[in-house]
Tab-separated table of C-alpha atoms in Angstrom:
chain	number	residue	atom	x	y	z
A	30	MET	CA	0.000	0.000	0.000
A	31	SER	CA	1.471	3.354	-0.987
A	32	GLY	CA	1.316	6.459	1.178
A	33	ASN	CA	-1.059	7.974	-1.397
A	34	THR	CA	-3.712	5.320	-0.862
A	35	GLN	CA	-3.222	4.404	2.792
A	36	LEU	CA	-6.090	6.560	4.141
A	37	PHE	CA	-8.442	5.384	1.400
A	38	GLU	CA	-7.588	1.738	2.140
A	39	GLU	CA	-8.196	2.292	5.874
A	40	LEU	CA	-11.590	3.837	5.123
A	41	LYS	CA	-12.531	0.797	3.044
A	42	ALA	CA	-11.432	-1.632	5.771
A	43	ASP	CA	-14.114	-3.730	7.450
A	44	HIS	CA	-14.697	-2.131	10.839
A	45	GLU	CA	-17.977	-3.865	11.676
A	46	GLY	CA	-17.753	-6.373	14.506
A	47	SER	CA	-20.488	-8.653	15.718
A	48	ASP	CA	-22.763	-8.489	18.722
A	49	PRO	CA	-22.004	-11.635	20.751
A	50	GLY	CA	-25.533	-11.794	22.182
A	51	THR	CA	-27.063	-11.547	25.617
A	52	THR	CA	-24.837	-12.154	28.669
A	53	LYS	CA	-21.729	-12.431	26.453
A	54	LYS	CA	-18.534	-10.324	26.406
A	55	ILE	CA	-17.713	-7.837	23.645
A	56	ARG	CA	-14.059	-7.755	22.621
A	57	ALA	CA	-12.636	-5.232	20.187
A	58	ASP	CA	-10.967	-7.522	17.666
A	59	ARG	CA	-9.950	-4.691	15.317
A	60	ASP	CA	-9.137	-1.008	15.530
A	61	ARG	CA	-12.022	1.410	15.017
A	62	ALA	CA	-14.474	-1.446	15.560
A	63	VAL	CA	-18.166	-0.637	15.186
A	64	ILE	CA	-20.482	-3.013	17.019
A	65	PRO	CA	-24.199	-2.793	16.161
A	66	LEU	CA	-26.072	-4.017	19.256
A	67	VAL	CA	-29.419	-5.807	18.922
A	68	SER	CA	-31.758	-6.743	21.761
A	69	ALA	CA	-34.823	-8.977	21.670
A	70	ALA	CA	-35.782	-8.213	25.294
A	71	VAL	CA	-34.084	-6.612	28.294
A	72	GLU	CA	-30.502	-7.883	27.895
A	73	THR	CA	-26.972	-7.511	29.236
A	74	ARG	CA	-23.466	-7.588	27.778
A	75	SER	CA	-19.998	-6.977	29.170
A	76	LEU	CA	-17.077	-5.157	27.591
A	77	ALA	CA	-13.512	-6.417	27.829
A	78	ASN	CA	-10.649	-4.003	28.418
A	79	PRO	CA	-8.778	-2.871	25.302
A	80	GLU	CA	-5.489	-4.496	24.408
A	81	ILE	CA	-3.528	-1.594	22.890
A	82	MET	CA	-3.448	2.163	23.450
A	83	GLY	CA	-5.240	4.213	20.820
A	84	GLN	CA	-7.654	1.441	19.914
A	85	GLU	CA	-11.230	2.656	19.328
A	86	ILE	CA	-14.632	1.006	19.543
A	87	THR	CA	-18.080	2.407	18.755
A	88	LEU	CA	-21.114	0.689	20.251
A	89	CYS	CA	-24.434	1.562	18.602
A	90	PHE	CA	-27.916	0.343	19.494
A	91	LYS	CA	-29.206	-0.862	16.139
A	92	THR	CA	-32.385	-2.685	17.195
A	93	ASP	CA	-34.269	-1.891	20.418
A	94	GLY	CA	-36.234	-4.952	21.532
A	95	GLY	CA	-35.682	-3.898	25.156
A	96	ASN	CA	-33.076	-1.985	27.148
A	97	LEU	CA	-29.500	-3.229	26.955
A	98	THR	CA	-27.121	-2.822	29.906
A	99	LEU	CA	-23.422	-3.161	29.175
A	100	THR	CA	-20.919	-3.465	32.025
A	101	ALA	CA	-17.308	-2.588	31.226
A	102	ASP	CA	-14.486	-4.454	32.984
A	103	THR	CA	-13.174	-1.072	34.220
A	104	ALA	CA	-14.489	2.497	34.381
A	105	VAL	CA	-14.966	4.327	31.068
A	106	ASN	CA	-14.477	7.817	32.547
A	107	GLN	CA	-12.781	9.649	35.424
A	108	THR	CA	-16.030	9.561	37.417
A	109	GLY	CA	-15.714	5.782	37.665
A	110	ASN	CA	-18.755	4.825	35.595
A	111	ASN	CA	-18.597	1.275	34.242
A	112	THR	CA	-22.268	0.656	33.358
A	113	LEU	CA	-23.698	1.810	30.025
A	114	LEU	CA	-27.466	1.764	29.424
A	115	PHE	CA	-28.795	1.727	25.856
A	116	GLU	CA	-32.527	2.527	25.847
A	117	ASP	CA	-33.382	3.659	22.305
A	118	ALA	CA	-32.337	2.634	18.811
A	119	GLY	CA	-29.665	5.074	17.679
A	120	ASP	CA	-28.001	5.412	21.095
A	121	MET	CA	-24.229	5.267	20.611
A	122	ILE	CA	-20.978	5.642	22.481
A	123	ALA	CA	-17.427	5.780	21.167
A	124	LEU	CA	-14.485	4.781	23.354
A	125	ARG	CA	-10.703	5.120	22.972
A	126	ALA	CA	-8.040	3.122	24.802
A	127	ILE	CA	-5.623	5.083	26.978
A	128	GLN	CA	-3.067	4.187	29.604
A	129	SER	CA	-4.043	4.891	33.198
A	130	GLY	CA	-1.238	3.920	35.551
A	131	SER	CA	-0.178	0.437	34.482
A	132	SER	CA	-3.550	-0.420	32.871
A	133	ILE	CA	-4.968	0.171	29.418
A	134	VAL	CA	-8.598	1.288	29.805
A	135	TRP	CA	-11.480	2.653	27.750
A	136	ARG	CA	-12.410	6.349	27.909
A	137	VAL	CA	-15.492	8.000	26.394
A	138	ILE	CA	-14.754	10.201	23.386
A	139	GLU	CA	-18.355	10.609	22.202
A	140	ASN	CA	-21.752	9.772	23.682
A	141	ASP	CA	-25.232	10.244	22.254
A	142	GLY	CA	-28.012	8.882	24.444
A	143	VAL	CA	-26.156	6.245	26.491
A	144	ALA	CA	-26.712	6.655	30.244
A	145	LEU	CA	-23.578	6.090	32.356
A	146	SER	CA	-23.588	4.860	35.943
A	147	THR	CA	-21.602	2.789	38.431
A	148	VAL	CA	-22.458	-0.744	39.511
């Protein structure tokens, strides 16, 4: 890939990941992953910590069959919130991996409609 086409090739890359389903753990298996979440009833998911700094993941509520509560392995902001509540189709949150002490953790970079709280 030449320097002239690198950005174009990255834009064409497959960023869509898959929703593992209720009670399962979401893992970002690619950079700039986009995970469309689908619920058939009130459901839960968990979110694994990132593996490398700078990694990004966007979680979007594609189909609202009932509220979806996602619990991150560690806090996603300085307040200490680790619980994300998706209530309406179109809710989305984007996270970026940073280093905090000796850990690599998610931090919110964009949020539209996702309620944050602490378990």
